[in-house]
XYZ file of N, CA and C in Angstrom:
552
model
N -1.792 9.594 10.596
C -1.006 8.974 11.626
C -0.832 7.505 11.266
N 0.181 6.913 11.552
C 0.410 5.621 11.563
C 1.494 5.082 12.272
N 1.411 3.844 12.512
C 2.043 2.956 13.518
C 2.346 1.569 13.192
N 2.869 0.661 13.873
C 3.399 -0.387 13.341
C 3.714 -1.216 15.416
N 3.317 -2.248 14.811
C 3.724 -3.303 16.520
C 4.397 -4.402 15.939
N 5.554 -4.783 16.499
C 6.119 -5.925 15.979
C 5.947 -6.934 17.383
N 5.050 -7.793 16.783
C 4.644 -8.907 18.099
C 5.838 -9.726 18.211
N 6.589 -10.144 17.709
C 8.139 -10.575 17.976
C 8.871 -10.822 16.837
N 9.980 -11.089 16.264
C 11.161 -11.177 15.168
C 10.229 -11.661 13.858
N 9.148 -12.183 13.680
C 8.605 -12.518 12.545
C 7.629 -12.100 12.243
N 6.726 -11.567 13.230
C 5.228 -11.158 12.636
C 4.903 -9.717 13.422
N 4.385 -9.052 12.673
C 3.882 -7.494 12.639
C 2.875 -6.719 12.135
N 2.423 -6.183 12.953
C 1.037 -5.098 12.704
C 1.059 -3.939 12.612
N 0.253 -3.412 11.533
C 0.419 -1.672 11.700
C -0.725 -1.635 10.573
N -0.806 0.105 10.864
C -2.227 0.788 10.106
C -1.216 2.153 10.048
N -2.635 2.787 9.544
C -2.436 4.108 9.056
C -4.078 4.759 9.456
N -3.940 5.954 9.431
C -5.618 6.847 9.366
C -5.096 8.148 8.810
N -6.070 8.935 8.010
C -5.868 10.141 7.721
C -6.414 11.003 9.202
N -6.237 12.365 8.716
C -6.551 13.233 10.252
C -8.441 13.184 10.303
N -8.783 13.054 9.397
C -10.429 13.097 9.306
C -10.683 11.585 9.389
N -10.175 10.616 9.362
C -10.750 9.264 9.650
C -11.480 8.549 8.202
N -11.319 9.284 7.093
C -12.258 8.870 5.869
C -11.130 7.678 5.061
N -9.878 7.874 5.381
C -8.972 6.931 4.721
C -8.196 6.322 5.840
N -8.068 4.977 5.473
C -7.224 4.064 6.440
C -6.794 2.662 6.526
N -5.747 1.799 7.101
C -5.174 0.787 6.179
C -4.965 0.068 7.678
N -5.270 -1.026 7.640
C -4.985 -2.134 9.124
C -4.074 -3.064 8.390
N -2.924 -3.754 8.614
C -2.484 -5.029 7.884
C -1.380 -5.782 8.872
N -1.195 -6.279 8.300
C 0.043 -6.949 9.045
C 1.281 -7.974 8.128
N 1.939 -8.619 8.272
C 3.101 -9.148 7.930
C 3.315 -10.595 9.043
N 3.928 -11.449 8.480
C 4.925 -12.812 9.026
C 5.691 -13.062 7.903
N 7.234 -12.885 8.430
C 7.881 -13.212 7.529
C 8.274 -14.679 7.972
N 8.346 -15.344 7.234
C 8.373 -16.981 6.776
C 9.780 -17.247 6.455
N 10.530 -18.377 6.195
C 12.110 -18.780 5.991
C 12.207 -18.473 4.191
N 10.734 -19.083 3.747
C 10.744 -18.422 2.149
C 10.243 -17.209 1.619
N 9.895 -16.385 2.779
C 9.375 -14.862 2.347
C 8.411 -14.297 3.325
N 7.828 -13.406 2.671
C 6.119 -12.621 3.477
C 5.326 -13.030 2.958
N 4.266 -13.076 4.238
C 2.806 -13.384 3.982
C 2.084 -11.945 4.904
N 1.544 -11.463 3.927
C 1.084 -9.982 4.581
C -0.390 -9.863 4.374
N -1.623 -9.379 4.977
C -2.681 -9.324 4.506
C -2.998 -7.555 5.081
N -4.019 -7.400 4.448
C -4.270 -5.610 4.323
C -6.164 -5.730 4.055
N -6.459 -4.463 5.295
C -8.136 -4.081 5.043
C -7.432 -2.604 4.906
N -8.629 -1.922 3.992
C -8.486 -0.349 4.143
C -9.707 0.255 3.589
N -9.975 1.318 3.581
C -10.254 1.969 2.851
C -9.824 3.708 2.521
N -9.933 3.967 1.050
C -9.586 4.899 -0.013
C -10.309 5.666 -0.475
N -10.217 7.089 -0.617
C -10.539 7.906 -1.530
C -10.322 8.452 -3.193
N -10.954 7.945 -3.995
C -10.657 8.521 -5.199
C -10.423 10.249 -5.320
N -9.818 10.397 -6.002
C -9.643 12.112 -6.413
C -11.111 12.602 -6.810
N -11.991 11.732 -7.616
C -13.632 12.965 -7.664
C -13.900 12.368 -6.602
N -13.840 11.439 -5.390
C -15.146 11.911 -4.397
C -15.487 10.390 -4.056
N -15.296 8.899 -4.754
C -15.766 7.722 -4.378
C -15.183 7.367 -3.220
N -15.083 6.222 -2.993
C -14.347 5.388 -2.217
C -14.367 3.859 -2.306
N -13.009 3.385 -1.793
C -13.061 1.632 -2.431
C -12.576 1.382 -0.515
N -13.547 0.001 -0.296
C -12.667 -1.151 0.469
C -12.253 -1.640 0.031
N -10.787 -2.240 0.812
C -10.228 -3.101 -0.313
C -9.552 -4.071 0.838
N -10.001 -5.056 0.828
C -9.208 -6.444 1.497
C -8.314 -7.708 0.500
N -7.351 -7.793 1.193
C -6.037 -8.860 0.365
C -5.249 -9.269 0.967
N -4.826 -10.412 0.777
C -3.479 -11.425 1.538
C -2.857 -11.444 0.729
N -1.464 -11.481 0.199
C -0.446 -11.908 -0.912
C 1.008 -12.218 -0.107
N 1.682 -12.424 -1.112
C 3.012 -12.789 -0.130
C 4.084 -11.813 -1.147
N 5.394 -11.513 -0.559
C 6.566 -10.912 -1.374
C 7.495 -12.241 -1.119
N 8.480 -12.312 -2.051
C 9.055 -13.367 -2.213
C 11.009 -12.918 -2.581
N 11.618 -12.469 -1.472
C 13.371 -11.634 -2.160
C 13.610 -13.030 -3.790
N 13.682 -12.302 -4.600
C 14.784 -12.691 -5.625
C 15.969 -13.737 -5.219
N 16.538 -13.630 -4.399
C 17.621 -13.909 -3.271
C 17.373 -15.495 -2.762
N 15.801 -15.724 -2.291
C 15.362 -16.804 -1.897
C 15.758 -17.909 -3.236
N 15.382 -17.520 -4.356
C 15.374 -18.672 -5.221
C 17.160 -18.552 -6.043
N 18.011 -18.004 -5.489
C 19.335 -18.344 -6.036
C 19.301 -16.911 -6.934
N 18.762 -16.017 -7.219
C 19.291 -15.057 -8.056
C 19.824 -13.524 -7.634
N 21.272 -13.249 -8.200
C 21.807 -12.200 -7.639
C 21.305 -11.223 -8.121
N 20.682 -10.191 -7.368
C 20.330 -9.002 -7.726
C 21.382 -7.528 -7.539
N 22.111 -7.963 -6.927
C 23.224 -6.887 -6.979
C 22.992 -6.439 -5.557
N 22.993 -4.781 -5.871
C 22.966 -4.006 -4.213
C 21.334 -4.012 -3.917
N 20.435 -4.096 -5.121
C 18.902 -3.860 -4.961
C 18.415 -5.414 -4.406
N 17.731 -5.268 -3.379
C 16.656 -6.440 -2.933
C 15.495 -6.016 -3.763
N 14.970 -7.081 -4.341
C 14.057 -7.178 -5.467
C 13.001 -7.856 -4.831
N 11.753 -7.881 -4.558
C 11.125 -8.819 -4.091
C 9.418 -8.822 -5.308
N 9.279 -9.880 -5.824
C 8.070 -10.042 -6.874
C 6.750 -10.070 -5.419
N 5.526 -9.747 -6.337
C 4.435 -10.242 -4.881
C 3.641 -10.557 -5.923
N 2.829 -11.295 -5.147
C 1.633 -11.795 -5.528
C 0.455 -12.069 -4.523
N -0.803 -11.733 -5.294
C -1.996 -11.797 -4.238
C -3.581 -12.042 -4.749
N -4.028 -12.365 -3.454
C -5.480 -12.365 -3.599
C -6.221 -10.707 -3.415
N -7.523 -9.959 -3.804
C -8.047 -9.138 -3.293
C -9.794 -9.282 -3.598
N -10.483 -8.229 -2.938
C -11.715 -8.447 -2.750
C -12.117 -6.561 -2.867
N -12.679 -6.143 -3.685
C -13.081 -4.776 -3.147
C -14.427 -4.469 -3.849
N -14.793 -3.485 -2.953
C -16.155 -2.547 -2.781
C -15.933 -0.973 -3.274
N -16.474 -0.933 -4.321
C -16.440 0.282 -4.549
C -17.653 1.218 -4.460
N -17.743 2.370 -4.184
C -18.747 3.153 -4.229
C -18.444 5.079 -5.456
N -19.007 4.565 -6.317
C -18.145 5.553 -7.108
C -19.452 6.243 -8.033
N -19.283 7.858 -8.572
C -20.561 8.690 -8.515
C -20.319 8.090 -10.205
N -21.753 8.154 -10.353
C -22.381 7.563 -11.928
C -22.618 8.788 -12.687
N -21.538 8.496 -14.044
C -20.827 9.926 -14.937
C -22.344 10.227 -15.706
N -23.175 10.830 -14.779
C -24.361 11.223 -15.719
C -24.561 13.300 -15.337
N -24.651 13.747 -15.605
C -24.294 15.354 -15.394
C -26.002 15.292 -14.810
N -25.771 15.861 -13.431
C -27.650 16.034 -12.761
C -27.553 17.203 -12.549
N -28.926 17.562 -12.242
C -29.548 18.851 -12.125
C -28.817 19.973 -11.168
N -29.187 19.154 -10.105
C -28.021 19.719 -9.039
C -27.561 18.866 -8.293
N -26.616 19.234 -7.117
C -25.317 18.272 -6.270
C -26.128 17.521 -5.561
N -27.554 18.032 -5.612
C -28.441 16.597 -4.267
C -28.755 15.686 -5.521
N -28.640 15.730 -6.829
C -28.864 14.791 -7.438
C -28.099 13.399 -7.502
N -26.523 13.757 -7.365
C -25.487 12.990 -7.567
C -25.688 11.542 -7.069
N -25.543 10.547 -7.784
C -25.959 9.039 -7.188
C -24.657 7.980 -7.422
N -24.449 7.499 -6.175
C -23.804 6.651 -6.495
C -23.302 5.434 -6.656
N -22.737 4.671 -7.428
C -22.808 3.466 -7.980
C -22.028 2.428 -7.207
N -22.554 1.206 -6.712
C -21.693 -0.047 -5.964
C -21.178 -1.058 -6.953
N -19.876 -0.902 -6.845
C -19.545 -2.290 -7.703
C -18.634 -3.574 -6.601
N -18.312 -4.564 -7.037
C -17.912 -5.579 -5.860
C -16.977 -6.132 -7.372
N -15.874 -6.252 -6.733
C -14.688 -7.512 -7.790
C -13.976 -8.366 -7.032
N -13.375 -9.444 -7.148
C -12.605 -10.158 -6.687
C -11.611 -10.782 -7.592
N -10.651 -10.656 -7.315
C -9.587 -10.502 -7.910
C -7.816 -11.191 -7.664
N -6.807 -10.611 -8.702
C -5.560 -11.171 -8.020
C -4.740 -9.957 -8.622
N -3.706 -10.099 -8.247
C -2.540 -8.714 -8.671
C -1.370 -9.176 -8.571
N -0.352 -9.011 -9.223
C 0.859 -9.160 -9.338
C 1.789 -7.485 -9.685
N 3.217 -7.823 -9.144
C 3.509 -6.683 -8.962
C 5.397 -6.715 -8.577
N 5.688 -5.792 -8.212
C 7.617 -6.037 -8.031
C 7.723 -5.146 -7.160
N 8.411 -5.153 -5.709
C 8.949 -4.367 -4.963
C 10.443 -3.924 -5.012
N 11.303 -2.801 -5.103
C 12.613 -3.063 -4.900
C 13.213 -1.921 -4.124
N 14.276 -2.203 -3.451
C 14.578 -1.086 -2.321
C 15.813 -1.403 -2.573
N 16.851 -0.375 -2.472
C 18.563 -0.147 -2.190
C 18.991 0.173 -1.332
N 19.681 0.370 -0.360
C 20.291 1.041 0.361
C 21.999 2.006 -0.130
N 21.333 3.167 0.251
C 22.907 3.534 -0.759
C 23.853 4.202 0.068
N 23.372 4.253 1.493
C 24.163 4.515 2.732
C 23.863 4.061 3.689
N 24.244 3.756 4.552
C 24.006 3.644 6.126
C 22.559 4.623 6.214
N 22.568 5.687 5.846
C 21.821 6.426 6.158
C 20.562 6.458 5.412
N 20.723 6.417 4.519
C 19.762 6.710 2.693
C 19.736 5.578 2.328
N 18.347 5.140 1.991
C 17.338 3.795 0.780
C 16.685 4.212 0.457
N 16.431 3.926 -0.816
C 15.056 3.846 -1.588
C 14.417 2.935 -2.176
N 12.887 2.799 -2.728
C 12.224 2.038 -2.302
C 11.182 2.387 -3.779
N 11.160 1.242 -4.514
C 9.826 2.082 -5.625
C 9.169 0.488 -5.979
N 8.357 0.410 -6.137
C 7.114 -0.428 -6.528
C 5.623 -0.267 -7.781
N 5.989 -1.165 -8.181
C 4.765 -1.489 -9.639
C 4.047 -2.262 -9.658
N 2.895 -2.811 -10.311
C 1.942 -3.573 -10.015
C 0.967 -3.093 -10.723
N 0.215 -4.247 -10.761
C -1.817 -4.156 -11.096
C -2.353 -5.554 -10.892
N -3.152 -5.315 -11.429
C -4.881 -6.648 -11.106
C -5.925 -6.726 -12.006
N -6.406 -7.775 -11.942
C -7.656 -7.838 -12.684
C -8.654 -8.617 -11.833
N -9.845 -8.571 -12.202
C -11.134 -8.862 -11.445
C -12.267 -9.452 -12.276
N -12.991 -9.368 -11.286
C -14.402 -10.220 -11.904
C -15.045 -8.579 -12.219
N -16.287 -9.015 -13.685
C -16.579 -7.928 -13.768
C -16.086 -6.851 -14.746
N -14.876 -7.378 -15.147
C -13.672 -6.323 -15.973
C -13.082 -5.414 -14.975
N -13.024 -5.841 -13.707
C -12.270 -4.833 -13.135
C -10.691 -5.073 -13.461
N -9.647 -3.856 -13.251
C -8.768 -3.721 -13.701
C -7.523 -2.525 -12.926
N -6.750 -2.627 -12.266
C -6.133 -1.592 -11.577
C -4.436 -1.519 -11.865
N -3.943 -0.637 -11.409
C -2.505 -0.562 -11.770
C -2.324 0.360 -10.943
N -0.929 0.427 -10.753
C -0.439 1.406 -9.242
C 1.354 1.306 -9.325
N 1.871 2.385 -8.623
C 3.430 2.394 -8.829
C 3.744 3.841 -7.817
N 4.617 3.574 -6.963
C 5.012 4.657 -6.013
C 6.386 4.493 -5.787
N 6.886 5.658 -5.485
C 8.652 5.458 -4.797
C 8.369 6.546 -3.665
N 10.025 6.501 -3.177
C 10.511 7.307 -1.792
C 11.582 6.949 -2.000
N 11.788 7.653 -0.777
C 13.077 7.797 0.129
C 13.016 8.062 1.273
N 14.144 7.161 2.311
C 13.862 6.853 3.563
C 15.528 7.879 4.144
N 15.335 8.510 5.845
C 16.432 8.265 5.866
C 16.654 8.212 7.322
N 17.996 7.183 7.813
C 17.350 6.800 9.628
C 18.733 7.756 9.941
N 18.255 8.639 10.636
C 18.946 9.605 11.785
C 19.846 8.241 12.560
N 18.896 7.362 13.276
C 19.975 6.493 14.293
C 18.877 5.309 14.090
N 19.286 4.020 15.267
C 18.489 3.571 15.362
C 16.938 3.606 16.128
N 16.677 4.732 16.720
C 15.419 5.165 16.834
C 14.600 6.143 15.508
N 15.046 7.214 15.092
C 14.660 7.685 14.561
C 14.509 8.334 13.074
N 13.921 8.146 12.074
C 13.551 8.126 10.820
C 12.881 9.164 9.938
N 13.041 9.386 9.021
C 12.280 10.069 8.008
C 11.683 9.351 6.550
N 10.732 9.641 6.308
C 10.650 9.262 4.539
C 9.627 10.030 4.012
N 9.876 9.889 2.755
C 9.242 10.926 1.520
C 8.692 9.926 0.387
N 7.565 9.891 0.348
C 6.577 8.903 -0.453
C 5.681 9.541 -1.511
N 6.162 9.023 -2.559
C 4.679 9.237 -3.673
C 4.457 8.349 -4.098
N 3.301 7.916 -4.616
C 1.697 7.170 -4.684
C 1.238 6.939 -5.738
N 0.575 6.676 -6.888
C -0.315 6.630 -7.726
C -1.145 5.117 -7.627
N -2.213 5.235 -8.356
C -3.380 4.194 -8.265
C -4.391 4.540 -9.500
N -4.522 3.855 -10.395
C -6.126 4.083 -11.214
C -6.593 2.375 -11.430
N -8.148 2.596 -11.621
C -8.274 1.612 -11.787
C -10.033 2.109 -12.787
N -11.024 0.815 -12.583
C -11.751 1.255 -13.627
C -12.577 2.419 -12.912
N -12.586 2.695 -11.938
C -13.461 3.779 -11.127
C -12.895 4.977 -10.953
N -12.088 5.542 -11.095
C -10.825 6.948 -10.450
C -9.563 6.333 -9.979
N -9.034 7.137 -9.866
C -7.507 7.537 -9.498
C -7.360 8.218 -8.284
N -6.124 8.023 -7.793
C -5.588 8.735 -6.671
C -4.324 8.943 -6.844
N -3.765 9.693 -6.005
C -1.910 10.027 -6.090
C -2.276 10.533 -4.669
N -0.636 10.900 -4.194
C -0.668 10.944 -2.513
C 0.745 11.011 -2.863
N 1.267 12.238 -2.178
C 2.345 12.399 -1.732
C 2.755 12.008 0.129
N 3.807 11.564 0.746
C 3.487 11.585 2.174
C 4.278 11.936 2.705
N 4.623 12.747 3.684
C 6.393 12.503 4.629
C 5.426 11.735 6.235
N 6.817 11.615 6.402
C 6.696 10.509 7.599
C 7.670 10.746 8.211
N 7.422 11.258 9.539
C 8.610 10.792 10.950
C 8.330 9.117 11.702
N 9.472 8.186 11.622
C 9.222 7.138 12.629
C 10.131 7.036 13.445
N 9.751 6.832 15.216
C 10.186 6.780 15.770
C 10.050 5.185 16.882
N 11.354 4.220 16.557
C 11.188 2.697 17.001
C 11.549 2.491 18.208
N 10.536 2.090 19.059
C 11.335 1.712 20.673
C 11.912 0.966 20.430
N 13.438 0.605 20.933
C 14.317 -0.185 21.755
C 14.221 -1.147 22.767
């Protein structure tokens, strides 16, 4: 489930939770006259079984702001601070599953990355994004997802999202659909 509150024309809140409560994302947004300033807590599941917190502020910045034409695509570069906690199982093969132990690591870090979205109807945009980071520690991550959005009217919405993420601990991917529906 997820949601979104827009406290008035510039600044906004929203999260996400999975149906079991083990994954989930709080953040928010102010957009500024020269861009976003967005910050994000969550936490993630790796595909074997870990999990990362991960807290960060960064800003997106349109292409547009500094004089350059991008055509029909809004381009926006980001950049950021992050902080994460990982808890991830230590690749040693044990006896049995009560053996399994697992390992805390802590990085702090920055990431850079490119957002870009089109609109190619009234109806239909899409939306794909790239990026990674590096950390204290040798930590190291990279990530890249697209979709497609499409708004019925101005209340109501669809989109179709895929995901990827690795970094030095596991990987994830995530496909998503999404109904949104915006009060008036």
């Amino acid at each position: 489930m997820s949601g979104s509150v827009a406290l008035d024309q510039v600044r906004k809140i929203n999260g996400n939770i999975n149906k079991d409560g083990s994954e989930w994302r709080l953040g928010g947004s102010w957009l500024t006259d020269f861009g976003i300033i967005n910050f994000s807590m969550g936490r993630s599941e790796y595909d074997d079984g870990g999990q990362k917190d991960n807290y960060s502020i960064g800003t997106f910045l349109p292409l547009s702001v500094l004089g350059v034409d991008t055509g029909e695509w809004m381009i926006f570069p980001m950049a950021g601070i992050n902080h994460n906690e990982v808890d991830s199982f230590v690749e040693e093969e044990p006896a049995s599953l009560d053996e399994l132990v697992m390992q805390q690591n802590t990085s702090n870090g920055g990431y850079l990355g490119t957002m870009a979205l089109r609109p190619l109807t009234e109806h239909w945009t899409v939306l794909g994004f790239a990026g990674g980071g590096l950390g204290s520690d040798d930590y190291s991550n990279i990530w890249a997802g697209t979709g497609a959005s499409y708004k019925i009217n101005d209340n109501h919405s669809f989109n179709i999202f895929g995901f990827y993420a690795d970094d030095n601990y596991g990987s994830t991917s995530k496909i998503t659909v999404n109904y949104t529906y915006e009060f008036k």
